[in-house]
């Protein structure tokens, strides 16, 4: 990985991807949530994008922390506290790591663990974690197997998509969808979908370098 | 979508400006971060009561800031919990030596954001979690939702704080009120979140959603539209099963509208709910009927029951001076 | 039609029962004929204030009965003026030696039925006619309609009566307040009268009715849906033209919801209206924002302005203890 | 005319006629009024019908007074005070008159005059008076010309129908329709329509005797 110069470009790519899927994401959160997930995420991304000039001056640790604090103080909702915690936690961990595969894996893992802790949640509960955890597992395997960069990026995408799709037939036990009981079945979780889109965009962009 | 608004992005700010201006004798509005606080702090140290949650539930919580109730309220975006920095700034602005009590509705977003704020807060503090919605089983995976009963917790604990009870007393009282409060509601229509521009869900003319929260979402189950008697029976039975008030028990009965149901219907619901408990010999000591915990322009209502003792009645009756509840002042 | 009711014929009675039960510390309900009266009459003779009109405007007028405001209110069927025997019985029940003042909204049905009652009433009495709706020209063939400004007349005259002003003083004050009050409103939707079972009129998604009364009827003219700014500008300009408040003039600003418009939007409207007059140097001394003079489940709102002097401000601030307005008690 | 024994039958005929035209009448008051006119009228008629046993014991004067008081205390609205006044006034006048053509004309005229006085209204304002006044004129002409019973009844119906129809193109200057200005044009007034239906039913029923 390169330096934080890449951040503005990544953030912009994520924003476009969200807008490209605007209708679908909103519909997902309307169906089994309260319909604000995309708005929350866009508000957060917008605030982060405003910090571009500042972010590229920072090292990865500080930049991730800054992104986390910004998401936390602008998104609101369940996803704001979770994604905020994730980035703050990744920032803290980035201090002690190189940005090689093992380092990125450690940083990402710390982020996912902080969501699990804050959300008192785990895989199989029909949330963003159903996307995020399989990707974490994929990264950890990649480290063990010393996979090459392009395989890793490919595997991340597959894991994210499979994980996202797995939420469809789940009963929800966390988040608003849990209130709907059986009625939540048959719908993909909005947070799982946005996490997957974000991870895939990042993988695609990193693949271009 | 047909709403009296300008741009969807500014609805909340413009509305808060109007709120603060209309009630400038009671509240002050802080911007960046956004919170509403009591205009004149108590002169002696008192526990600072802070609540908050997504906007769209007005008058909850901003309309409940003032003497005898909340010291501060943090409105989030519509149906989106506020952020930790709002809560932190609100707490720091009103804390005056006796600590902070957060009153939080049990929704993932509210709970987690308040948790983060609490972890960052550098003074004595505690949290009362309200989870009064009995449309969900007590052992629901996330716990029950906090709905219209929150106002009752805020009023009673607000009076106690005003009278000088300390943080641990306020916390214990809040837990006690919360434990003795149960609510359930149903919706006749969806509501429209301005940013979404369309109703959150579709519902047919002969269908209602039974067991709804307060964010305009679907309820626990769809039901065929029925008479007021049948609908109210459904929720009073669930509440009764939960709290099981005995003959002679004193209660507070609160009928809450979700925003678009006329007062005429809310009083009709009150009549049915009151009869239900009166028939059991339960004593309705206090009542509250109106739109207090709303979901924008949703049609429907909820019923809330709180088991009262004499101390709680005295605290309910204690002076309160807020935009939405006012007596004794 | 989707409403929380039992049989359409019983909506009003069941709702009134609930209202009277929920507010049994303030009011008593009389049946056959139907009227609501203040629970405890004043001990000394005071002018008895009586109002009434079709139901469906709740909390107006029943919710405004109590100390410092109305002595009695007669609800008719929904949007149908009450009958002379109700008014007569109400008057006889609360009159205590100082005469009766009827406060009547200028609508043919209300005016004629109150006239008949007044002719039959066997004690000193007078009538204040409220005609504050400036969407109609002053020389309109029936005179302007009485709308949300009625509450302001009732509050201010109610305080005067409570303080012992006599019938002619109350009548003069009522006329004075009425003359200095102007209102105008617009509707985003129709409402549904239970007995009719369907909306009174159809309206498209990009249309509003400008200049509506409070009976769910169409307004003076349809208008293309516009921003809150444009809509509010339309009515503040009309009100301003009528009362023409000068810089330094003290006013009361009342934003009234028709029933289904969320408080969030009403405060946004308040913000716009307040800015309009503040920019002219007018001093907003008192404010009231909420659903007070409603049209069942109609979406929309009205703005009311009253020119105040110090005496009127003191009377507005005087204690009032009713279901819908309460302060100082 | 016969004695008050005919009242229960007439009231019942009027009720049926209202119900037969339920949809149309409601629609008329919804279009340029507030939609309650038929409900108000039916409530009044229902209350009157409950008094049938009492009414047939009374003479015409007392019966008309009783009907007037009942309409006044049960209908409400503009039409309640107006029709109530009309019947009370007819009852008072009936004291001094035979029930021949001249007597009926005098009684009816007193009724119409009391509406004009109470309503501060007259012909041409798009109200029930646009039905009631032409019928009054017809009766007065019939007296002058000593028309026979069946011509009178026929002329009453024609006058009522023409009067009712005349409201269609009028601007309203009284009642709720006045608030609509030009928008009220093109709609028949609900009160004019119900008055016409009532007068026609009475004429038909009296024609059968
Ligand atoms: N406890 C939790 N753990 C993990 N993810 C969660 C949890 N609660 C909610 N989420 C995620 O958050 C998403 C909803 O985010 P959003 O709509 O922005 O907030 P809210 O639910 O407060 O309206 C859900 O789709 C889900 O993926
Ligand atoms: N001033 C008046 N003079 C004569 N008739 C009137 C007057 N005002 C109203 N009306 C009649 O009353 C009818 C409306 O009656 P109704 O709907 O029962 O009462 P409201 O208008 O109070 O709802 C109108 O259609 C009109 O014919
Ligand atoms: Mg959401
Ligand atoms: Mg939300
Ligand atoms: Mg009417
Ligand atoms: Mg009508």
PDB file of C-alpha atoms in Angstrom, chain C residues 33 50 82-92 95 100 102 111-127, chain D residues 65-66 68-74 80-81 84-85 88 92 118:
ATOM      1  CA  UNK C  33     -77.875  17.985  25.905  1.00  0.00           C
ATOM      2  CA  UNK C  50     -69.306  29.994  26.561  1.00  0.00           C
ATOM      3  CA  UNK C  82     -74.225  22.628  18.068  1.00  0.00           C
ATOM      4  CA  UNK C  83     -77.893  23.276  18.717  1.00  0.00           C
ATOM      5  CA  UNK C  84     -79.527  26.073  20.729  1.00  0.00           C
ATOM      6  CA  UNK C  85     -80.663  23.756  23.520  1.00  0.00           C
ATOM      7  CA  UNK C  86     -77.044  22.740  24.189  1.00  0.00           C
ATOM      8  CA  UNK C  87     -75.990  26.368  24.439  1.00  0.00           C
ATOM      9  CA  UNK C  88     -78.932  27.249  26.610  1.00  0.00           C
ATOM     10  CA  UNK C  89     -78.347  24.389  29.022  1.00  0.00           C
ATOM     11  CA  UNK C  90     -74.631  25.193  29.125  1.00  0.00           C
ATOM     12  CA  UNK C  91     -75.344  28.836  29.884  1.00  0.00           C
ATOM     13  CA  UNK C  92     -77.830  28.003  32.600  1.00  0.00           C
ATOM     14  CA  UNK C  95     -74.103  31.432  34.779  1.00  0.00           C
ATOM     15  CA  UNK C 100     -73.037  35.202  29.863  1.00  0.00           C
ATOM     16  CA  UNK C 102     -70.842  33.815  23.950  1.00  0.00           C
ATOM     17  CA  UNK C 111     -73.961  32.233  14.326  1.00  0.00           C
ATOM     18  CA  UNK C 112     -77.602  31.288  13.780  1.00  0.00           C
ATOM     19  CA  UNK C 113     -77.745  28.601  16.444  1.00  0.00           C
ATOM     20  CA  UNK C 114     -76.056  30.848  19.020  1.00  0.00           C
ATOM     21  CA  UNK C 115     -78.447  33.637  18.029  1.00  0.00           C
ATOM     22  CA  UNK C 116     -81.444  31.437  18.717  1.00  0.00           C
ATOM     23  CA  UNK C 117     -79.966  30.414  22.070  1.00  0.00           C
ATOM     24  CA  UNK C 118     -79.244  34.012  22.977  1.00  0.00           C
ATOM     25  CA  UNK C 119     -82.810  35.003  22.152  1.00  0.00           C
ATOM     26  CA  UNK C 120     -84.095  32.313  24.481  1.00  0.00           C
ATOM     27  CA  UNK C 121     -81.650  33.037  27.316  1.00  0.00           C
ATOM     28  CA  UNK C 122     -83.175  34.665  30.333  1.00  0.00           C
ATOM     29  CA  UNK C 123     -80.210  36.583  31.725  1.00  0.00           C
ATOM     30  CA  UNK C 124     -77.777  39.331  30.814  1.00  0.00           C
ATOM     31  CA  UNK C 125     -75.725  38.234  27.854  1.00  0.00           C
ATOM     32  CA  UNK C 126     -73.677  39.324  24.871  1.00  0.00           C
ATOM     33  CA  UNK C 127     -71.736  37.815  21.984  1.00  0.00           C
TER      34      UNK C 127
ATOM     35  CA  UNK D  65     -93.973  23.471  16.319  1.00  0.00           C
ATOM     36  CA  UNK D  66     -92.878  20.154  17.743  1.00  0.00           C
ATOM     37  CA  UNK D  68     -89.462  22.569  14.391  1.00  0.00           C
ATOM     38  CA  UNK D  69     -88.168  22.261  17.931  1.00  0.00           C
ATOM     39  CA  UNK D  70     -86.993  18.740  17.236  1.00  0.00           C
ATOM     40  CA  UNK D  71     -85.135  19.679  14.053  1.00  0.00           C
ATOM     41  CA  UNK D  72     -83.621  22.650  15.857  1.00  0.00           C
ATOM     42  CA  UNK D  73     -82.307  20.560  18.727  1.00  0.00           C
ATOM     43  CA  UNK D  74     -81.051  17.592  16.726  1.00  0.00           C
ATOM     44  CA  UNK D  80     -80.807  22.922  11.495  1.00  0.00           C
ATOM     45  CA  UNK D  81     -81.377  26.460  12.657  1.00  0.00           C
ATOM     46  CA  UNK D  84     -86.081  24.522  12.759  1.00  0.00           C
ATOM     47  CA  UNK D  85     -87.068  28.180  12.514  1.00  0.00           C
ATOM     48  CA  UNK D  88     -91.630  26.678  14.434  1.00  0.00           C
ATOM     49  CA  UNK D  92     -97.196  29.482  15.105  1.00  0.00           C
ATOM     50  CA  UNK D 118     -82.692  34.115  10.354  1.00  0.00           C
TER      51      UNK D 118
END
